[in-house]
CSV table of C-alpha atoms in Angstrom, one decimal:
chain,number,residue,atom,x,y,z
A,1,MET,CA,0.9,18.1,21.0
A,2,ALA,CA,2.9,17.3,24.5
A,3,GLY,CA,0.2,16.8,27.1
A,4,LYS,CA,-2.7,16.4,24.8
A,5,ARG,CA,-4.7,13.4,23.7
A,6,TYR,CA,-5.9,13.1,20.6
A,7,LEU,CA,-7.2,10.1,17.9
A,8,ILE,CA,-5.7,9.4,14.8
A,9,THR,CA,-7.5,7.0,12.0
A,10,SER,CA,-5.9,4.9,8.9
A,11,GLU,CA,-7.6,2.5,6.9
A,12,SER,CA,-6.6,-0.6,4.7
A,13,VAL,CA,-8.7,-2.5,2.3
A,14,ALA,CA,-8.6,-6.5,1.4
A,15,GLU,CA,-7.0,-8.1,-1.9
A,16,GLY,CA,-10.5,-8.3,-3.2
A,17,HIS,CA,-11.5,-5.2,-2.9
A,18,PRO,CA,-12.1,-3.9,-6.2
A,19,ASP,CA,-9.6,-0.8,-6.1
A,20,LYS,CA,-6.8,-3.4,-4.7
A,21,LEU,CA,-8.0,-5.9,-7.5
A,22,CYS,CA,-7.1,-3.1,-10.0
A,23,ASP,CA,-3.6,-2.5,-8.3
A,24,GLN,CA,-2.6,-6.0,-8.3
A,25,ILE,CA,-3.7,-6.5,-11.8
A,26,SER,CA,-1.9,-3.4,-12.9
A,27,ASP,CA,1.3,-4.5,-10.9
A,28,ALA,CA,1.3,-8.1,-12.3
A,29,VAL,CA,1.4,-6.8,-15.6
A,30,LEU,CA,4.4,-4.8,-14.9
A,31,ASP,CA,6.3,-7.7,-13.3
A,32,GLU,CA,5.6,-9.8,-16.4
A,33,VAL,CA,7.1,-7.2,-18.5
A,34,LEU,CA,10.3,-6.9,-16.3
A,35,ARG,CA,10.7,-10.8,-16.2
A,36,GLN,CA,11.1,-10.5,-20.1
A,37,ASP,CA,12.4,-7.0,-20.5
A,38,LYS,CA,14.0,-4.9,-18.1
A,39,ASP,CA,14.4,-1.9,-20.1
A,40,GLY,CA,10.4,-2.1,-20.8
A,41,ARG,CA,8.0,1.0,-20.3
A,42,VAL,CA,5.0,0.4,-18.2
A,43,ALA,CA,2.1,2.7,-17.3
A,44,CYS,CA,-0.6,0.1,-16.5
A,45,GLU,CA,-4.2,1.2,-15.7
A,46,THR,CA,-7.1,-1.2,-14.8
A,47,TYR,CA,-10.8,-0.8,-14.3
A,48,VAL,CA,-13.2,-3.3,-13.1
A,49,THR,CA,-17.3,-3.5,-12.8
A,50,MET,CA,-19.3,-6.6,-12.5
A,51,GLY,CA,-18.3,-9.4,-14.7
A,52,LEU,CA,-16.1,-7.0,-16.7
A,53,ILE,CA,-12.0,-6.2,-16.4
A,54,VAL,CA,-10.5,-3.4,-18.8
A,55,VAL,CA,-6.8,-3.4,-18.8
A,56,GLY,CA,-5.3,-0.2,-20.6
A,57,GLY,CA,-2.4,2.5,-20.4
A,58,GLU,CA,0.9,2.7,-22.4
A,59,ILE,CA,3.4,-0.3,-22.6
A,60,THR,CA,6.5,-0.4,-24.7
A,61,THR,CA,8.5,-3.6,-24.5
A,62,SER,CA,10.2,-6.6,-26.4
A,63,GLY,CA,8.5,-9.1,-24.2
A,64,TYR,CA,4.9,-10.4,-24.6
A,65,VAL,CA,2.3,-10.5,-21.9
A,66,ASP,CA,-0.8,-12.9,-22.2
A,67,ILE,CA,-3.5,-10.4,-20.6
A,68,HIS,CA,-5.8,-13.0,-20.4
A,69,ASN,CA,-4.6,-15.7,-18.6
A,70,LEU,CA,-2.4,-13.2,-16.4
A,71,VAL,CA,-5.7,-12.0,-15.0
A,72,ARG,CA,-7.7,-14.8,-14.8
A,73,ASN,CA,-4.6,-16.6,-12.4
A,74,LEU,CA,-4.4,-13.7,-10.4
A,75,LEU,CA,-8.6,-13.6,-9.6
A,76,ARG,CA,-8.4,-17.3,-9.1
A,77,GLU,CA,-5.6,-16.5,-6.5
A,78,ILE,CA,-7.4,-13.7,-4.8
A,79,GLY,CA,-10.6,-15.8,-4.3
A,80,TYR,CA,-13.1,-14.7,-7.3
A,81,THR,CA,-13.9,-18.0,-8.0
A,82,HIS,CA,-17.8,-18.2,-8.1
A,83,PRO,CA,-20.5,-15.9,-9.9
A,84,GLN,CA,-21.9,-15.0,-6.3
A,85,TYR,CA,-19.3,-12.6,-6.1
A,86,GLY,CA,-20.1,-10.6,-9.2
A,87,LEU,CA,-16.6,-11.7,-10.9
A,88,ASP,CA,-15.9,-15.2,-11.6
A,89,TYR,CA,-12.6,-15.9,-13.5
A,90,HIS,CA,-13.7,-18.5,-15.4
A,91,THR,CA,-15.9,-16.6,-17.3
A,92,CYS,CA,-15.5,-12.9,-16.8
A,93,SER,CA,-14.9,-10.3,-19.9
A,94,ILE,CA,-11.5,-8.6,-20.2
A,95,LEU,CA,-10.8,-6.1,-22.8
A,96,ASN,CA,-7.0,-5.5,-23.8
A,97,ALA,CA,-6.7,-1.7,-24.4
A,98,ILE,CA,-2.9,-1.2,-24.4
A,99,HIS,CA,-0.9,0.9,-26.6
A,100,ASN,CA,2.7,2.1,-26.9
A,101,GLN,CA,4.4,4.9,-24.4
A,102,SER,CA,4.2,8.1,-26.2
A,103,PRO,CA,7.5,9.0,-27.8
A,104,ASP,CA,7.3,12.4,-26.4
A,105,ILE,CA,7.4,11.2,-22.9
A,106,ALA,CA,10.1,8.3,-24.1
A,107,GLN,CA,12.6,11.2,-25.4
A,108,GLY,CA,13.1,12.5,-22.1
A,109,VAL,CA,13.1,9.4,-20.1
A,110,ASN,CA,15.7,7.3,-22.4
A,111,ARG,CA,18.3,10.3,-21.5
A,112,GLY,CA,17.8,9.8,-17.9
A,113,GLY,CA,15.0,12.4,-17.0
A,114,ALA,CA,12.2,11.9,-15.0
A,115,GLY,CA,9.0,10.3,-16.6
A,116,ASP,CA,6.9,12.9,-14.9
A,117,GLN,CA,6.6,16.0,-12.9
A,118,GLY,CA,5.2,15.7,-9.1
A,119,ILE,CA,6.2,16.0,-5.6
A,120,MET,CA,6.9,12.5,-3.8
A,121,VAL,CA,6.9,12.1,0.3
A,122,GLY,CA,8.6,9.6,2.4
A,123,TYR,CA,8.3,9.4,6.2
A,124,ALA,CA,9.1,7.7,9.1
A,125,CYS,CA,8.5,7.7,12.7
A,126,ARG,CA,9.5,5.7,15.9
A,127,GLU,CA,5.8,4.2,16.6
A,128,THR,CA,6.5,1.1,15.6
A,129,GLU,CA,9.4,-1.5,15.0
A,130,GLU,CA,8.8,-0.9,11.2
A,131,LEU,CA,9.1,3.0,11.8
A,132,MET,CA,5.7,3.5,10.4
A,133,PRO,CA,2.5,5.1,12.5
A,134,LEU,CA,0.6,2.7,14.2
A,135,SER,CA,-2.5,2.8,12.9
A,136,ILE,CA,-1.8,2.0,9.3
A,137,ILE,CA,0.2,-0.7,10.3
A,138,LEU,CA,-2.8,-2.4,12.7
A,139,ALA,CA,-5.3,-1.6,9.8
A,140,HIS,CA,-2.9,-3.5,7.2
A,141,ARG,CA,-2.8,-6.3,9.8
A,142,LEU,CA,-6.2,-6.6,10.0
A,143,VAL,CA,-6.9,-7.1,6.4
A,144,LYS,CA,-3.9,-9.7,6.0
A,145,ARG,CA,-5.7,-11.6,8.9
A,146,MET,CA,-8.9,-11.6,7.0
A,147,ALA,CA,-7.6,-13.2,3.8
A,148,GLU,CA,-5.4,-15.6,6.5
A,149,VAL,CA,-8.6,-16.9,8.2
A,150,ARG,CA,-10.7,-17.2,4.7
A,151,LYS,CA,-8.0,-18.8,2.6
A,152,ASN,CA,-7.3,-21.2,5.5
A,153,LYS,CA,-11.1,-22.1,5.6
A,154,ILE,CA,-10.9,-20.9,9.4
A,155,LEU,CA,-14.3,-18.8,8.8
A,156,ASN,CA,-15.7,-20.4,5.9
A,157,TYR,CA,-18.2,-17.6,5.2
A,158,LEU,CA,-15.5,-15.0,4.5
A,159,GLY,CA,-15.7,-13.4,0.8
A,160,PRO,CA,-12.5,-11.7,-0.8
A,161,ASP,CA,-14.0,-8.1,-0.4
A,162,GLY,CA,-13.3,-6.4,2.8
A,163,LYS,CA,-11.9,-2.9,5.0
A,164,SER,CA,-10.7,-2.4,8.0
A,165,GLN,CA,-10.0,1.2,10.0
A,166,VAL,CA,-7.8,1.7,13.3
A,167,THR,CA,-8.4,4.7,15.4
A,168,VAL,CA,-5.6,4.9,17.9
A,169,GLU,CA,-5.4,7.4,21.1
A,170,TYR,CA,-2.0,9.3,21.4
A,171,GLU,CA,-1.0,11.0,24.8
A,172,ASP,CA,2.1,12.9,24.9
A,173,GLY,CA,2.8,12.3,21.3
A,174,LYS,CA,3.0,8.8,21.9
A,175,PRO,CA,0.2,5.8,21.0
A,176,ARG,CA,-1.2,4.6,24.0
A,177,ARG,CA,-4.4,2.2,23.0
A,178,VAL,CA,-6.8,1.6,20.2
A,179,ASP,CA,-9.7,3.5,20.6
A,180,SER,CA,-12.0,2.1,18.0
A,181,VAL,CA,-11.9,-0.8,14.9
A,182,VAL,CA,-13.9,-1.0,12.0
A,183,LEU,CA,-14.3,-4.4,10.2
A,184,ALA,CA,-16.3,-4.8,7.0
A,185,CYS,CA,-16.1,-8.0,6.0
A,186,GLN,CA,-18.0,-9.9,2.8
A,187,HIS,CA,-19.7,-12.7,3.7
A,188,THR,CA,-22.1,-15.4,2.3
A,189,PRO,CA,-26.1,-15.4,3.6
A,190,GLU,CA,-25.3,-18.2,6.0
A,191,ILE,CA,-24.4,-15.9,9.0
A,192,LEU,CA,-27.8,-13.9,8.7
A,193,ASP,CA,-30.1,-13.7,11.3
A,194,LYS,CA,-33.9,-14.8,10.6
A,195,THR,CA,-34.4,-11.4,9.0
A,196,GLY,CA,-32.0,-11.8,6.4
A,197,ARG,CA,-30.8,-8.2,6.9
A,198,PHE,CA,-28.1,-8.3,9.8
A,199,ILE,CA,-25.2,-10.8,11.0
A,200,THR,CA,-25.8,-12.6,14.2
A,201,GLN,CA,-24.3,-11.4,17.3
A,202,GLU,CA,-22.7,-14.5,17.4
A,203,ALA,CA,-20.9,-14.0,13.8
A,204,ARG,CA,-20.2,-10.4,15.0
A,205,ARG,CA,-18.5,-11.9,18.3
A,206,GLU,CA,-16.5,-14.5,16.0
A,207,LEU,CA,-15.5,-11.9,13.6
A,208,ILE,CA,-13.9,-9.7,16.6
A,209,GLU,CA,-12.1,-12.8,18.2
A,210,THR,CA,-10.9,-14.5,15.2
A,211,ILE,CA,-9.5,-11.5,13.3
A,212,ALA,CA,-9.5,-8.6,15.3
A,213,LEU,CA,-8.2,-9.5,18.7
A,214,PRO,CA,-4.9,-11.7,17.9
A,215,VAL,CA,-4.1,-8.6,15.6
A,216,LEU,CA,-4.5,-5.9,18.2
A,217,GLY,CA,-3.6,-7.6,21.2
A,218,GLU,CA,-2.7,-5.7,24.5
A,219,LEU,CA,-4.0,-2.4,22.4
A,220,VAL,CA,-7.2,-3.4,23.4
A,221,ASP,CA,-8.9,-2.5,26.4
A,222,LYS,CA,-12.7,-2.4,28.0
A,223,LYS,CA,-13.3,1.2,26.3
A,224,THR,CA,-12.6,-0.1,22.5
A,225,LYS,CA,-15.3,0.2,20.4
A,226,PHE,CA,-15.8,-2.1,17.6
A,227,TYR,CA,-17.9,-1.7,14.5
A,228,VAL,CA,-18.5,-4.5,12.5
A,229,ASN,CA,-20.3,-4.6,9.2
A,230,GLU,CA,-22.3,-1.9,10.4
A,231,THR,CA,-25.0,-1.4,7.4
A,232,GLY,CA,-26.0,-4.8,8.8
A,233,LYS,CA,-24.6,-7.3,6.4
A,234,PHE,CA,-22.1,-7.2,3.4
A,235,VAL,CA,-23.3,-10.4,1.1
A,236,ILE,CA,-23.1,-8.0,-2.2
A,237,GLY,CA,-19.2,-7.0,-2.5
A,238,GLY,CA,-16.7,-6.7,-4.8
A,239,PRO,CA,-16.9,-5.4,-8.4
A,240,GLN,CA,-21.0,-6.3,-7.8
A,241,SER,CA,-21.4,-3.5,-5.4
A,242,ASP,CA,-18.6,-0.9,-6.6
A,243,THR,CA,-16.3,-0.2,-9.7
A,244,GLY,CA,-12.7,-0.5,-9.2
A,245,MET,CA,-9.6,1.7,-10.5
A,246,THR,CA,-5.9,1.6,-10.3
A,247,GLY,CA,-4.8,4.2,-7.9
A,248,ARG,CA,-7.6,5.2,-6.0
A,249,LYS,CA,-6.1,3.6,-2.5
A,250,ILE,CA,-3.0,6.2,-2.4
A,251,MET,CA,-3.8,6.7,1.8
A,252,VAL,CA,-3.8,3.2,2.1
A,253,ASP,CA,-0.7,2.5,0.1
A,254,THR,CA,1.5,4.8,2.1
A,255,TYR,CA,1.1,6.4,5.5
A,256,GLY,CA,-2.6,6.1,6.1
A,257,GLY,CA,-3.2,9.9,6.1
A,258,ILE,CA,-0.9,10.9,8.5
A,259,ILE,CA,1.3,13.2,6.4
A,260,SER,CA,0.6,14.9,2.9
A,261,HIS,CA,0.7,12.7,-0.2
A,262,GLY,CA,2.6,14.1,-3.3
A,263,GLY,CA,-0.6,12.9,-5.3
A,264,GLY,CA,0.8,10.2,-7.7
A,265,ALA,CA,0.0,6.6,-7.4
A,266,PHE,CA,2.4,3.8,-7.7
A,267,SER,CA,0.8,0.7,-9.0
A,268,GLY,CA,1.4,-0.1,-12.8
A,269,LYS,CA,4.3,2.1,-13.4
A,270,ASP,CA,7.7,1.1,-13.8
A,271,PRO,CA,10.6,2.8,-11.7
A,272,THR,CA,11.4,5.2,-14.7
A,273,LYS,CA,8.2,6.8,-13.5
A,274,VAL,CA,9.2,8.9,-10.2
A,275,ASP,CA,5.9,8.7,-9.0
A,276,ARG,CA,7.0,5.3,-7.7
A,277,SER,CA,10.6,5.3,-7.5
A,278,ALA,CA,11.3,8.9,-6.0
A,279,SER,CA,8.7,8.1,-3.3
A,280,TYR,CA,10.3,4.7,-2.4
A,281,MET,CA,13.8,6.4,-2.3
A,282,ALA,CA,12.0,9.4,0.2
A,283,ARG,CA,10.9,6.6,2.3
A,284,TYR,CA,14.4,4.8,2.3
A,285,ILE,CA,16.0,8.4,3.3
A,286,ALA,CA,13.4,9.1,6.2
A,287,LYS,CA,13.7,5.6,7.3
A,288,ASN,CA,17.7,5.6,7.7
A,289,LEU,CA,17.6,9.1,9.3
A,290,VAL,CA,15.2,7.8,11.9
A,291,ALA,CA,16.7,4.9,12.4
A,292,GLY,CA,20.1,6.6,12.7
A,293,GLY,CA,18.9,8.8,15.5
A,294,PHE,CA,18.8,12.1,13.6
A,295,ALA,CA,14.9,12.7,14.2
A,296,GLU,CA,12.0,10.8,16.1
A,297,ARG,CA,9.7,11.5,13.0
A,298,CYS,CA,10.9,12.6,9.7
A,299,CYS,CA,9.3,13.7,6.1
A,300,VAL,CA,11.4,14.0,3.3
A,301,GLN,CA,9.9,15.6,0.1
A,302,LEU,CA,11.1,15.5,-3.5
A,303,ALA,CA,10.1,17.6,-6.4
A,304,TYR,CA,10.9,16.4,-10.4
A,305,VAL,CA,10.0,17.7,-13.5
A,306,ILE,CA,9.6,15.5,-16.6
A,307,GLY,CA,12.9,15.2,-18.4
A,308,ARG,CA,15.2,16.4,-16.0
A,309,ALA,CA,17.2,13.9,-13.8
A,310,GLU,CA,18.0,15.8,-10.8
A,311,PRO,CA,15.0,17.0,-8.4
A,312,LEU,CA,14.0,20.6,-8.7
A,313,ALA,CA,13.8,20.8,-4.6
A,314,ILE,CA,14.5,18.9,-1.5
A,315,PHE,CA,12.2,19.6,1.6
A,316,VAL,CA,12.6,17.9,5.2
A,317,ASP,CA,10.6,18.3,8.1
A,318,THR,CA,11.3,16.8,11.6
A,319,TYR,CA,8.4,18.2,13.2
A,320,GLY,CA,11.0,19.6,16.0
A,321,THR,CA,12.6,16.2,16.9
A,322,GLY,CA,15.8,16.8,14.7
A,323,LYS,CA,18.9,16.1,16.5
A,324,ILE,CA,20.7,18.4,13.7
A,325,SER,CA,19.1,21.2,11.4
A,326,GLU,CA,16.9,20.2,8.7
A,327,GLU,CA,19.4,22.3,6.2
A,328,LYS,CA,22.3,19.9,7.3
A,329,ILE,CA,20.3,16.9,6.7
A,330,ILE,CA,19.2,18.1,3.2
A,331,LYS,CA,23.2,18.1,2.7
A,332,ILE,CA,23.6,14.7,3.9
A,333,ILE,CA,20.6,13.6,1.5
A,334,LYS,CA,22.6,15.1,-1.5
A,335,LYS,CA,25.8,13.5,-0.4
A,336,HIS,CA,24.7,10.0,0.5
A,337,PHE,CA,21.2,9.0,-1.4
A,338,ALA,CA,20.9,8.8,-5.1
A,339,LEU,CA,17.9,11.3,-6.4
A,340,THR,CA,17.9,10.5,-10.2
A,341,PRO,CA,15.7,8.3,-11.9
A,342,ARG,CA,18.7,6.0,-12.8
A,343,GLY,CA,20.6,6.7,-9.3
A,344,ILE,CA,17.3,5.8,-7.6
A,345,ILE,CA,16.9,2.5,-9.7
A,346,LYS,CA,20.4,1.5,-9.1
A,347,MET,CA,20.6,1.9,-5.3
A,348,LEU,CA,17.4,0.3,-4.6
A,349,ASP,CA,18.0,-2.2,-7.3
A,350,LEU,CA,14.0,-1.8,-8.9
A,351,LEU,CA,14.4,-3.5,-12.1
A,352,ARG,CA,13.0,-6.7,-10.5
A,353,PRO,CA,9.8,-8.2,-10.8
A,354,ILE,CA,8.9,-7.4,-7.3
A,355,TYR,CA,5.7,-5.2,-7.4
A,356,LEU,CA,2.7,-7.5,-7.3
A,357,LYS,CA,3.9,-7.9,-3.9
A,358,THR,CA,3.5,-3.8,-3.1
A,359,ALA,CA,0.1,-4.0,-4.5
A,360,CYS,CA,-1.4,-5.4,-1.1
A,361,TYR,CA,-0.7,-4.4,2.5
A,362,GLY,CA,1.0,-1.4,1.6
A,363,HIS,CA,4.3,-0.5,0.0
A,364,PHE,CA,5.8,0.4,3.3
A,365,GLY,CA,6.7,-0.9,6.6
A,366,ARG,CA,7.6,-4.5,4.8
A,367,ASN,CA,10.7,-6.1,5.9
A,368,GLU,CA,10.9,-8.5,2.9
A,369,PRO,CA,13.6,-9.0,0.5
A,370,GLU,CA,11.8,-7.5,-2.5
A,371,PHE,CA,11.4,-4.2,-0.4
A,372,SER,CA,14.8,-2.7,-0.7
A,373,TRP,CA,13.7,0.8,0.2
A,374,GLU,CA,12.7,-0.6,3.5
A,375,LYS,CA,16.6,-1.3,4.4
A,376,ILE,CA,18.2,0.8,6.9
A,377,ASP,CA,21.7,-0.1,5.5
A,378,ARG,CA,22.7,3.8,5.3
A,379,VAL,CA,22.9,4.3,8.9
A,380,ARG,CA,26.5,3.9,9.8
A,381,GLU,CA,27.6,5.9,6.8
A,382,ILE,CA,25.6,9.0,7.3
A,383,GLN,CA,26.4,9.0,10.7
A,384,LYS,CA,29.9,9.0,10.2
A,385,SER,CA,29.2,12.3,8.1
A,386,ILE,CA,28.4,14.5,11.0
């Protein structure tokens, strides 16, 4: 796309969004199992609607998870503390529909095989310090800022639900500016105008100045467009306005729609499920390759079949930016990176209770201790192999 201008858009959702609420519950259950039993098997799915949460799936463990207390504590931390939000941690109904993992699946996993078939994708690029696409990094920062100003009482009228969307303009393959910003912020009626149908212009300006501008900085110019609560108001939100389910925000969780997705969601799955662990490994590989100067952009795809340990196929695309051939890169991957479920779990230290933190603000581009797949500690090793 050299010499061309084009736009790329990514979105993120707040921790109180119904789908993200479900992701967090599923990963909180997983963490609690791993705290007690590293050999536990978890495939936990959550569904939420007004006043009701259903936690289901397949779990095999020697430990015990108090689902009711775990869910209520998490709801309180997120901010569902009043009936006005359609879900109150004091009084909401919680249905536990969990049963054991299928023995047909277990017999393949127990011998070290993958817990399912599928295609897992990892990506890295030089657009940001995190080696992630700029649009998804900015979208995550906006909803994280929403939570900060809400929880720190900077804007007292904000509710737990919300969304962001950022469109970045590129020129000659490089991000140049933010073309448009979408903010959808749940709020109490106090910022509505006299008609009761729209937020006031003062509130709109306050949301832009308090949430958007500190995050976007110099990427905003006079032509940047802001869309704030474009229906007019966002009083009814969360599970009161929309149902939520685990695993429905896979583009938010990964690379913002910039590349293809294998299809499998992450949250609520223990690392024997390659949907999660192999996606983390693919990101780890791609990030180390880009950090090591092998390419400006790199996509790594791994394919697995249930019950088998080694991947069926490895695919690499450097989008014409590779310093060596993709065939040579695949040889490097096979030599320096673990690709079996057991090998991935060991290399990335995945049997830790780290997963609740991944459920919001993206699974990638996070330089925090829990995110071992974000390390670039293989760079020197793979550079020496050339």
